[in-house]
mmCIF file with all atom_site columns, C-alpha atoms in Angstrom:
data_model
loop_
_atom_site.group_PDB
_atom_site.id
_atom_site.type_symbol
_atom_site.label_atom_id
_atom_site.label_alt_id
_atom_site.label_comp_id
_atom_site.label_asym_id
_atom_site.label_entity_id
_atom_site.label_seq_id
_atom_site.pdbx_PDB_ins_code
_atom_site.Cartn_x
_atom_site.Cartn_y
_atom_site.Cartn_z
_atom_site.occupancy
_atom_site.B_iso_or_equiv
_atom_site.pdbx_formal_charge
_atom_site.auth_seq_id
_atom_site.auth_comp_id
_atom_site.auth_asym_id
_atom_site.auth_atom_id
_atom_site.pdbx_PDB_model_num
ATOM 1  C CA . MET A 1 1  ? 13.289  147.691 -77.273  1.00 53.00 ? 1  MET A CA 1
ATOM 2  C CA . THR A 1 2  ? 14.396  146.190 -81.200  1.00 63.00 ? 2  THR A CA 1
ATOM 3  C CA . ASP A 1 3  ? 11.829  147.120 -84.199  1.00 78.00 ? 3  ASP A CA 1
ATOM 4  C CA . LYS A 1 4  ? 9.865   143.867 -85.042  1.00 79.00 ? 4  LYS A CA 1
ATOM 5  C CA . PRO A 1 5  ? 9.799   143.746 -89.237  1.00 81.00 ? 5  PRO A CA 1
ATOM 6  C CA . GLN A 1 6  ? 6.355   144.757 -90.272  1.00 86.00 ? 6  GLN A CA 1
ATOM 7  C CA . SER A 1 7  ? 6.470   142.017 -93.344  1.00 85.00 ? 7  SER A CA 1
ATOM 8  C CA . GLY A 1 8  ? 8.209   139.477 -94.271  1.00 87.00 ? 8  GLY A CA 1
ATOM 9  C CA . GLU A 1 9  ? 7.564   135.757 -94.819  1.00 88.00 ? 9  GLU A CA 1
ATOM 10 C CA . LEU A 1 10 ? 7.644   133.082 -91.479  1.00 86.00 ? 10 LEU A CA 1
ATOM 11 C CA . PHE A 1 11 ? 7.889   129.185 -92.026  1.00 91.00 ? 11 PHE A CA 1
ATOM 12 C CA . GLY A 1 12 ? 6.937   130.405 -95.906  1.00 89.00 ? 12 GLY A CA 1
ATOM 13 C CA . VAL A 1 13 ? 3.795   131.729 -95.635  1.00 90.00 ? 13 VAL A CA 1
ATOM 14 C CA . PRO A 1 14 ? 3.956   135.946 -95.985  1.00 91.00 ? 14 PRO A CA 1
ATOM 15 C CA . TYR A 1 15 ? 2.768   138.820 -93.648  1.00 91.00 ? 15 TYR A CA 1
ATOM 16 C CA . ASN A 1 16 ? 2.730   141.988 -93.620  1.00 89.00 ? 16 ASN A CA 1
ATOM 17 C CA . PHE A 1 17 ? 1.212   144.342 -90.480  1.00 89.00 ? 17 PHE A CA 1
ATOM 18 C CA . GLU A 1 18 ? 2.498   148.030 -92.839  1.00 87.00 ? 18 GLU A CA 1
ATOM 19 C CA . ARG A 1 19 ? -0.540  150.330 -92.479  1.00 86.00 ? 19 ARG A CA 1
ATOM 20 C CA . PRO A 1 20 ? -2.639  149.636 -95.760  1.00 84.00 ? 20 PRO A CA 1
ATOM 21 C CA . SER A 1 21 ? -3.027  152.491 -98.794  1.00 86.00 ? 21 SER A CA 1
ATOM 22 C CA . LEU A 1 22 ? -5.664  152.446 -100.807 1.00 88.00 ? 22 LEU A CA 1
ATOM 23 C CA . GLY A 1 23 ? -3.183  152.050 -104.000 1.00 87.00 ? 23 GLY A CA 1
ATOM 24 C CA . ARG A 1 24 ? -1.700  149.041 -102.578 1.00 85.00 ? 24 ARG A CA 1
ATOM 25 C CA . MET A 1 25 ? -5.368  147.891 -101.077 1.00 86.00 ? 25 MET A CA 1
ATOM 26 C CA . MET A 1 26 ? -6.253  147.958 -105.216 1.00 85.00 ? 26 MET A CA 1
ATOM 27 C CA . SER A 1 27 ? -3.195  146.922 -106.463 1.00 86.00 ? 27 SER A CA 1
ATOM 28 C CA . ALA A 1 28 ? -2.568  143.846 -104.579 1.00 88.00 ? 28 ALA A CA 1
ATOM 29 C CA . TYR A 1 29 ? -6.215  142.201 -105.828 1.00 89.00 ? 29 TYR A CA 1
ATOM 30 C CA . TRP A 1 30 ? -5.440  142.815 -110.061 1.00 91.00 ? 30 TRP A CA 1
ATOM 31 C CA . GLN A 1 31 ? -1.943  141.401 -110.643 1.00 90.00 ? 31 GLN A CA 1
ATOM 32 C CA . PRO A 1 32 ? -2.164  140.422 -114.641 1.00 91.00 ? 32 PRO A CA 1
ATOM 33 C CA . ASP A 1 33 ? 1.696   139.253 -114.283 1.00 89.00 ? 33 ASP A CA 1
ATOM 34 C CA . GLU A 1 34 ? 1.152   136.820 -111.573 1.00 90.00 ? 34 GLU A CA 1
ATOM 35 C CA . GLY A 1 35 ? -0.691  133.897 -110.896 1.00 91.00 ? 35 GLY A CA 1
ATOM 36 C CA . MET A 1 36 ? -3.428  132.756 -109.053 1.00 93.00 ? 36 MET A CA 1
ATOM 37 C CA . LEU A 1 37 ? -2.896  133.411 -105.503 1.00 92.00 ? 37 LEU A CA 1
ATOM 38 C CA . VAL A 1 38 ? -0.635  136.098 -104.275 1.00 91.00 ? 38 VAL A CA 1
ATOM 39 C CA . GLU A 1 39 ? 0.191   138.009 -101.174 1.00 90.00 ? 39 GLU A CA 1
ATOM 40 C CA . LYS A 1 40 ? -2.294  139.627 -99.004  1.00 90.00 ? 40 LYS A CA 1
ATOM 41 C CA . PRO A 1 41 ? -2.128  143.556 -98.715  1.00 88.00 ? 41 PRO A CA 1
ATOM 42 C CA . PHE A 1 42 ? -2.991  143.283 -95.289  1.00 90.00 ? 42 PHE A CA 1
ATOM 43 C CA . GLY A 1 43 ? -2.521  140.068 -93.193  1.00 90.00 ? 43 GLY A CA 1
ATOM 44 C CA . ILE A 1 44 ? -1.540  137.142 -92.988  1.00 92.00 ? 44 ILE A CA 1
ATOM 45 C CA . GLY A 1 45 ? -1.199  134.491 -96.350  1.00 92.00 ? 45 GLY A CA 1
ATOM 46 C CA . TYR A 1 46 ? -2.472  134.521 -99.556  1.00 92.00 ? 46 TYR A CA 1
ATOM 47 C CA . THR A 1 47 ? -5.187  136.455 -101.375 1.00 92.00 ? 47 THR A CA 1
ATOM 48 C CA . LEU A 1 48 ? -7.296  135.235 -105.215 1.00 93.00 ? 48 LEU A CA 1
ATOM 49 C CA . ASN A 1 49 ? -5.838  137.560 -107.674 1.00 93.00 ? 49 ASN A CA 1
ATOM 50 C CA . LEU A 1 50 ? -8.805  138.702 -110.017 1.00 93.00 ? 50 LEU A CA 1
ATOM 51 C CA . ALA A 1 51 ? -7.288  139.311 -112.857 1.00 93.00 ? 51 ALA A CA 1
ATOM 52 C CA . ASN A 1 52 ? -6.122  135.773 -113.316 1.00 93.00 ? 52 ASN A CA 1
ATOM 53 C CA . TRP A 1 53 ? -9.480  133.373 -114.955 1.00 94.00 ? 53 TRP A CA 1
ATOM 54 C CA . ARG A 1 54 ? -8.960  130.847 -112.454 1.00 94.00 ? 54 ARG A CA 1
ATOM 55 C CA . SER A 1 55 ? -9.886  132.781 -109.400 1.00 95.00 ? 55 SER A CA 1
ATOM 56 C CA . TRP A 1 56 ? -12.865 133.428 -111.054 1.00 95.00 ? 56 TRP A CA 1
ATOM 57 C CA . ILE A 1 57 ? -13.723 129.795 -111.169 1.00 96.00 ? 57 ILE A CA 1
ATOM 58 C CA . VAL A 1 58 ? -13.278 129.583 -107.713 1.00 96.00 ? 58 VAL A CA 1
ATOM 59 C CA . LEU A 1 59 ? -15.047 132.297 -106.961 1.00 96.00 ? 59 LEU A CA 1
ATOM 60 C CA . ALA A 1 60 ? -18.224 130.355 -109.125 1.00 97.00 ? 60 ALA A CA 1
ATOM 61 C CA . VAL A 1 61 ? -18.068 127.609 -107.627 1.00 97.00 ? 61 VAL A CA 1
ATOM 62 C CA . ALA A 1 62 ? -18.301 128.998 -104.084 1.00 97.00 ? 62 ALA A CA 1
ATOM 63 C CA . GLY A 1 63 ? -20.987 131.388 -104.801 1.00 97.00 ? 63 GLY A CA 1
ATOM 64 C CA . ALA A 1 64 ? -22.804 128.236 -106.671 1.00 97.00 ? 64 ALA A CA 1
ATOM 65 C CA . LEU A 1 65 ? -22.124 125.792 -103.377 1.00 97.00 ? 65 LEU A CA 1
ATOM 66 C CA . PHE A 1 66 ? -23.006 128.579 -100.948 1.00 96.00 ? 66 PHE A CA 1
ATOM 67 C CA . TYR A 1 67 ? -26.540 129.095 -102.831 1.00 96.00 ? 67 TYR A CA 1
ATOM 68 C CA . GLN A 1 68 ? -27.422 125.964 -103.485 1.00 95.00 ? 68 GLN A CA 1
ATOM 69 C CA . GLN A 1 69 ? -26.342 125.786 -99.645  1.00 94.00 ? 69 GLN A CA 1
ATOM 70 C CA . ARG A 1 70 ? -29.049 127.446 -98.870  1.00 93.00 ? 70 ARG A CA 1
ATOM 71 C CA . GLN A 1 71 ? -31.756 125.955 -100.783 1.00 91.00 ? 71 GLN A CA 1
ATOM 72 C CA . ALA A 1 72 ? -31.175 123.221 -99.033  1.00 90.00 ? 72 ALA A CA 1
ATOM 73 C CA . SER A 1 73 ? -31.658 124.580 -95.541  1.00 87.00 ? 73 SER A CA 1
ATOM 74 C CA . GLU A 1 74 ? -34.696 126.792 -96.785  1.00 83.00 ? 74 GLU A CA 1
ATOM 75 C CA . ALA A 1 75 ? -36.212 123.522 -98.087  1.00 80.00 ? 75 ALA A CA 1
ATOM 76 C CA . ALA A 1 76 ? -35.720 121.852 -94.988  1.00 75.00 ? 76 ALA A CA 1
ATOM 77 C CA . THR A 1 77 ? -37.373 125.080 -93.168  1.00 73.00 ? 77 THR A CA 1
ATOM 78 C CA . GLU A 1 78 ? -40.264 124.152 -95.094  1.00 64.00 ? 78 GLU A CA 1
ATOM 79 C CA . ASP A 1 79 ? -40.386 120.040 -94.167  1.00 58.00 ? 79 ASP A CA 1
ATOM 80 C CA . ASP A 1 80 ? -40.341 121.227 -90.690  1.00 59.00 ? 80 ASP A CA 1
ATOM 81 C CA . THR A 1 81 ? -43.466 123.454 -90.700  1.00 60.00 ? 81 THR A CA 1
ATOM 82 C CA . GLU A 1 82 ? -45.607 120.230 -92.094  1.00 66.00 ? 82 GLU A CA 1
ATOM 83 C CA . GLU A 1 83 ? -48.515 118.556 -89.162  1.00 76.00 ? 83 GLU A CA 1
ATOM 84 C CA . PRO A 1 84 ? -46.769 115.006 -87.520  1.00 80.00 ? 84 PRO A CA 1
ATOM 85 C CA . VAL A 1 85 ? -47.439 112.313 -89.230  1.00 81.00 ? 85 VAL A CA 1
ATOM 86 C CA . GLU A 1 86 ? -49.541 109.258 -87.173  1.00 88.00 ? 86 GLU A CA 1
ATOM 87 C CA . VAL A 1 87 ? -48.155 105.814 -87.469  1.00 89.00 ? 87 VAL A CA 1
ATOM 88 C CA . VAL A 1 88 ? -50.485 102.470 -86.521  1.00 91.00 ? 88 VAL A CA 1
ATOM 89 C CA . VAL A 1 89 ? -48.104 99.246  -86.363  1.00 91.00 ? 89 VAL A CA 1
ATOM 90 C CA . ASP A 1 90 ? -49.959 96.173  -86.184  1.00 87.00 ? 90 ASP A CA 1
ATOM 91 C CA . ASP A 1 91 ? -48.664 93.057  -83.863  1.00 74.00 ? 91 ASP A CA 1
#
């Protein structure tokens, strides 16, 4: 049986299933000379490059959206605890 490649590209999407090392994991997320997206150190696809300022904006927007969604769900649960209101309709 032939050995399958541990890393490469499939339809333009990178993959890497080599055993990750701590050095490779740390250096994969901080590449100052690269763009906003860099290849994942393990797995399929891309990840954010934390050395790029655009990545920090993406993280801030995602955090703000998560916070807003969480506040909205907490407000909805507070509204559900109120007693029902009786509505009278005159004919």
